[in-house]
């Protein structure tokens, strides 16, 4: 699998997805600094929430093959910056997390819109707690694109 960099707001599911992909126990922990596990770079949510950290994201991304941009559809308080993908000049894949917690289609549409405007394509829907949608994501990440 390609070297991944996970970006998204605090508590959107980056670390949980990283744990799932690396066969670790799913235990919540707050990522305080950049962490590298196997071929995955896990970033603190503050890095995308605060523009002063964008340079750290851009520099870190040089070590990744692809960016996974995660969006929690249940959190309607934050949208990703439009055109974010241009900062990286790497493929950016959108991941809607916590698929099991979506209560209505408006949440899903808002998450898809935020990811699309940020430049993420394609977009996958997953649930790291159940594994739903992760096989399709992994299959895509092992393809040449």
PDB file of C-alpha atoms in Angstrom:
ATOM      1  CA  UNK A   1       0.000   0.000   0.000  1.00  0.00           C
ATOM      2  CA  UNK A   2       1.078   3.554  -0.641  1.00  0.00           C
ATOM      3  CA  UNK A   3       2.430   5.812   2.111  1.00  0.00           C
ATOM      4  CA  UNK A   4      -0.578   7.683   3.491  1.00  0.00           C
ATOM      5  CA  UNK A   5      -0.981  10.967   5.319  1.00  0.00           C
ATOM      6  CA  UNK A   6      -4.212  11.364   7.309  1.00  0.00           C
ATOM      7  CA  UNK A   7      -5.628  14.886   7.646  1.00  0.00           C
ATOM      8  CA  UNK A   8      -8.841  16.011   9.299  1.00  0.00           C
ATOM      9  CA  UNK A   9     -10.354  17.848  12.227  1.00  0.00           C
ATOM     10  CA  UNK A  10      -9.847  16.754  15.830  1.00  0.00           C
ATOM     11  CA  UNK A  11     -11.900  13.609  16.599  1.00  0.00           C
ATOM     12  CA  UNK A  12     -12.823  12.886  12.975  1.00  0.00           C
ATOM     13  CA  UNK A  13     -11.372   9.359  13.127  1.00  0.00           C
ATOM     14  CA  UNK A  14      -7.808   9.678  11.811  1.00  0.00           C
ATOM     15  CA  UNK A  15      -6.117   7.733  14.599  1.00  0.00           C
ATOM     16  CA  UNK A  16      -8.869   5.114  14.705  1.00  0.00           C
ATOM     17  CA  UNK A  17      -8.470   4.518  10.960  1.00  0.00           C
ATOM     18  CA  UNK A  18      -4.699   4.317  11.404  1.00  0.00           C
ATOM     19  CA  UNK A  19      -5.165   1.758  14.190  1.00  0.00           C
ATOM     20  CA  UNK A  20      -7.562  -0.262  12.021  1.00  0.00           C
ATOM     21  CA  UNK A  21      -5.229  -0.248   9.007  1.00  0.00           C
ATOM     22  CA  UNK A  22      -2.243  -1.323  11.120  1.00  0.00           C
ATOM     23  CA  UNK A  23      -4.152  -4.060  13.001  1.00  0.00           C
ATOM     24  CA  UNK A  24      -3.914  -2.335  16.379  1.00  0.00           C
ATOM     25  CA  UNK A  25      -6.539  -2.319  19.100  1.00  0.00           C
ATOM     26  CA  UNK A  26      -9.070   0.455  18.544  1.00  0.00           C
ATOM     27  CA  UNK A  27      -8.367   2.676  21.528  1.00  0.00           C
ATOM     28  CA  UNK A  28      -9.160   6.383  21.505  1.00  0.00           C
ATOM     29  CA  UNK A  29      -6.172   8.610  22.020  1.00  0.00           C
ATOM     30  CA  UNK A  30      -5.580  12.227  21.152  1.00  0.00           C
ATOM     31  CA  UNK A  31      -2.765  12.647  18.642  1.00  0.00           C
ATOM     32  CA  UNK A  32      -0.562  15.416  20.050  1.00  0.00           C
ATOM     33  CA  UNK A  33       2.144  15.454  17.364  1.00  0.00           C
ATOM     34  CA  UNK A  34       2.853  13.890  13.994  1.00  0.00           C
ATOM     35  CA  UNK A  35       2.978  10.119  14.386  1.00  0.00           C
ATOM     36  CA  UNK A  36       4.241   7.597  11.860  1.00  0.00           C
ATOM     37  CA  UNK A  37       3.032   4.001  12.079  1.00  0.00           C
ATOM     38  CA  UNK A  38       4.173   1.654   9.339  1.00  0.00           C
ATOM     39  CA  UNK A  39       3.328   3.556   6.138  1.00  0.00           C
ATOM     40  CA  UNK A  40       0.815   5.992   7.692  1.00  0.00           C
ATOM     41  CA  UNK A  41       1.430   9.549   8.873  1.00  0.00           C
ATOM     42  CA  UNK A  42      -1.209  10.559  11.435  1.00  0.00           C
ATOM     43  CA  UNK A  43      -1.538  14.317  11.930  1.00  0.00           C
ATOM     44  CA  UNK A  44      -3.093  16.232  14.812  1.00  0.00           C
ATOM     45  CA  UNK A  45      -6.469  17.727  13.923  1.00  0.00           C
ATOM     46  CA  UNK A  46      -5.265  21.189  14.863  1.00  0.00           C
ATOM     47  CA  UNK A  47      -3.003  21.138  11.802  1.00  0.00           C
ATOM     48  CA  UNK A  48      -5.963  21.490   9.432  1.00  0.00           C
ATOM     49  CA  UNK A  49      -8.057  23.579  11.822  1.00  0.00           C
ATOM     50  CA  UNK A  50      -5.467  26.353  12.149  1.00  0.00           C
ATOM     51  CA  UNK A  51      -3.837  27.946   9.127  1.00  0.00           C
ATOM     52  CA  UNK A  52      -0.582  28.606  10.975  1.00  0.00           C
ATOM     53  CA  UNK A  53       0.057  24.834  10.809  1.00  0.00           C
ATOM     54  CA  UNK A  54      -0.510  24.511   7.052  1.00  0.00           C
ATOM     55  CA  UNK A  55       3.213  24.783   6.354  1.00  0.00           C
ATOM     56  CA  UNK A  56       3.819  21.776   8.634  1.00  0.00           C
ATOM     57  CA  UNK A  57       1.206  19.825   6.664  1.00  0.00           C
ATOM     58  CA  UNK A  58       2.781  20.798   3.339  1.00  0.00           C
ATOM     59  CA  UNK A  59       6.284  19.811   4.455  1.00  0.00           C
ATOM     60  CA  UNK A  60       5.100  16.533   5.993  1.00  0.00           C
ATOM     61  CA  UNK A  61       3.163  15.654   2.845  1.00  0.00           C
ATOM     62  CA  UNK A  62       6.408  15.427   0.887  1.00  0.00           C
ATOM     63  CA  UNK A  63       6.948  12.069   2.599  1.00  0.00           C
ATOM     64  CA  UNK A  64       3.566  10.689   1.554  1.00  0.00           C
ATOM     65  CA  UNK A  65       2.257   9.245  -1.693  1.00  0.00           C
ATOM     66  CA  UNK A  66      -1.364  10.136  -1.105  1.00  0.00           C
ATOM     67  CA  UNK A  67      -3.379  12.317   1.270  1.00  0.00           C
ATOM     68  CA  UNK A  68      -6.476  10.929   2.974  1.00  0.00           C
ATOM     69  CA  UNK A  69      -8.723  13.821   3.924  1.00  0.00           C
ATOM     70  CA  UNK A  70     -11.189  12.714   6.597  1.00  0.00           C
ATOM     71  CA  UNK A  71     -14.535  14.315   7.424  1.00  0.00           C
ATOM     72  CA  UNK A  72     -16.833  13.403  10.295  1.00  0.00           C
ATOM     73  CA  UNK A  73     -20.370  13.835   8.904  1.00  0.00           C
ATOM     74  CA  UNK A  74     -21.839  14.294  12.373  1.00  0.00           C
ATOM     75  CA  UNK A  75     -19.726  17.417  12.998  1.00  0.00           C
ATOM     76  CA  UNK A  76     -21.414  20.304  11.229  1.00  0.00           C
ATOM     77  CA  UNK A  77     -19.239  22.952  12.926  1.00  0.00           C
ATOM     78  CA  UNK A  78     -16.265  22.730  10.575  1.00  0.00           C
ATOM     79  CA  UNK A  79     -15.794  22.642   6.841  1.00  0.00           C
ATOM     80  CA  UNK A  80     -12.526  21.992   5.094  1.00  0.00           C
ATOM     81  CA  UNK A  81     -10.873  24.848   3.229  1.00  0.00           C
ATOM     82  CA  UNK A  82     -11.847  24.888  -0.468  1.00  0.00           C
ATOM     83  CA  UNK A  83      -8.936  24.029  -2.754  1.00  0.00           C
ATOM     84  CA  UNK A  84      -6.866  22.439   0.020  1.00  0.00           C
ATOM     85  CA  UNK A  85      -5.553  19.776  -2.364  1.00  0.00           C
ATOM     86  CA  UNK A  86      -3.617  22.400  -4.368  1.00  0.00           C
ATOM     87  CA  UNK A  87      -1.305  22.903  -1.387  1.00  0.00           C
ATOM     88  CA  UNK A  88      -0.065  19.311  -1.636  1.00  0.00           C
ATOM     89  CA  UNK A  89       0.095  18.536  -5.365  1.00  0.00           C
ATOM     90  CA  UNK A  90      -0.550  14.890  -4.533  1.00  0.00           C
ATOM     91  CA  UNK A  91      -3.613  12.722  -4.936  1.00  0.00           C
ATOM     92  CA  UNK A  92      -6.141  13.500  -2.209  1.00  0.00           C
ATOM     93  CA  UNK A  93      -8.807  10.943  -1.371  1.00  0.00           C
ATOM     94  CA  UNK A  94     -11.868  11.890   0.641  1.00  0.00           C
ATOM     95  CA  UNK A  95     -12.989   9.683   3.507  1.00  0.00           C
ATOM     96  CA  UNK A  96     -16.301  10.151   5.270  1.00  0.00           C
ATOM     97  CA  UNK A  97     -15.842   8.531   8.665  1.00  0.00           C
ATOM     98  CA  UNK A  98     -18.323   7.364  11.275  1.00  0.00           C
ATOM     99  CA  UNK A  99     -20.706   6.144   8.584  1.00  0.00           C
ATOM    100  CA  UNK A 100     -22.631   4.257  11.274  1.00  0.00           C
ATOM    101  CA  UNK A 101     -23.567   7.537  13.014  1.00  0.00           C
ATOM    102  CA  UNK A 102     -25.125   9.323  10.030  1.00  0.00           C
ATOM    103  CA  UNK A 103     -28.694  10.212  11.010  1.00  0.00           C
ATOM    104  CA  UNK A 104     -29.889  11.830   7.785  1.00  0.00           C
ATOM    105  CA  UNK A 105     -28.811  12.454   4.208  1.00  0.00           C
ATOM    106  CA  UNK A 106     -28.077  16.142   4.881  1.00  0.00           C
ATOM    107  CA  UNK A 107     -25.094  15.148   7.021  1.00  0.00           C
ATOM    108  CA  UNK A 108     -23.772  12.942   4.247  1.00  0.00           C
ATOM    109  CA  UNK A 109     -24.307  15.585   1.545  1.00  0.00           C
ATOM    110  CA  UNK A 110     -22.571  18.255   3.653  1.00  0.00           C
ATOM    111  CA  UNK A 111     -19.558  15.987   4.228  1.00  0.00           C
ATOM    112  CA  UNK A 112     -19.360  15.102   0.526  1.00  0.00           C
ATOM    113  CA  UNK A 113     -19.577  18.772  -0.450  1.00  0.00           C
ATOM    114  CA  UNK A 114     -16.836  19.782   1.996  1.00  0.00           C
ATOM    115  CA  UNK A 115     -14.503  17.032   0.728  1.00  0.00           C
ATOM    116  CA  UNK A 116     -15.259  17.778  -2.926  1.00  0.00           C
ATOM    117  CA  UNK A 117     -14.641  21.517  -2.532  1.00  0.00           C
ATOM    118  CA  UNK A 118     -11.345  20.747  -0.779  1.00  0.00           C
ATOM    119  CA  UNK A 119     -10.307  18.788  -3.890  1.00  0.00           C
ATOM    120  CA  UNK A 120     -10.670  15.214  -2.634  1.00  0.00           C
ATOM    121  CA  UNK A 121     -11.574  12.584  -5.233  1.00  0.00           C
ATOM    122  CA  UNK A 122     -12.833   9.900  -5.041  1.00  0.00           C
ATOM    123  CA  UNK A 123     -14.746   9.826  -1.754  1.00  0.00           C
ATOM    124  CA  UNK A 124     -15.212   6.714   0.385  1.00  0.00           C
ATOM    125  CA  UNK A 125     -17.619   6.129   3.269  1.00  0.00           C
ATOM    126  CA  UNK A 126     -16.205   4.077   6.133  1.00  0.00           C
ATOM    127  CA  UNK A 127     -16.707   3.020   9.726  1.00  0.00           C
ATOM    128  CA  UNK A 128     -13.475   2.021  11.474  1.00  0.00           C
ATOM    129  CA  UNK A 129     -15.421   0.503  14.364  1.00  0.00           C
ATOM    130  CA  UNK A 130     -17.168  -2.051  12.117  1.00  0.00           C
ATOM    131  CA  UNK A 131     -14.786  -2.108   9.147  1.00  0.00           C
ATOM    132  CA  UNK A 132     -17.540  -1.014   6.769  1.00  0.00           C
ATOM    133  CA  UNK A 133     -16.143   0.435   3.540  1.00  0.00           C
ATOM    134  CA  UNK A 134     -12.491  -0.045   4.492  1.00  0.00           C
ATOM    135  CA  UNK A 135     -11.872  -2.962   2.118  1.00  0.00           C
ATOM    136  CA  UNK A 136     -12.963  -0.776  -0.805  1.00  0.00           C
ATOM    137  CA  UNK A 137     -10.637   1.995   0.400  1.00  0.00           C
ATOM    138  CA  UNK A 138      -7.703  -0.405   0.746  1.00  0.00           C
ATOM    139  CA  UNK A 139      -8.418  -1.915  -2.680  1.00  0.00           C
ATOM    140  CA  UNK A 140      -8.333   1.565  -4.203  1.00  0.00           C
ATOM    141  CA  UNK A 141      -5.109   2.459  -2.394  1.00  0.00           C
ATOM    142  CA  UNK A 142      -3.357  -0.631  -3.751  1.00  0.00           C
ATOM    143  CA  UNK A 143      -4.227   0.282  -7.360  1.00  0.00           C
ATOM    144  CA  UNK A 144      -2.065   2.488  -9.535  1.00  0.00           C
ATOM    145  CA  UNK A 145      -3.627   5.916  -9.942  1.00  0.00           C
TER     146      UNK A 145
END
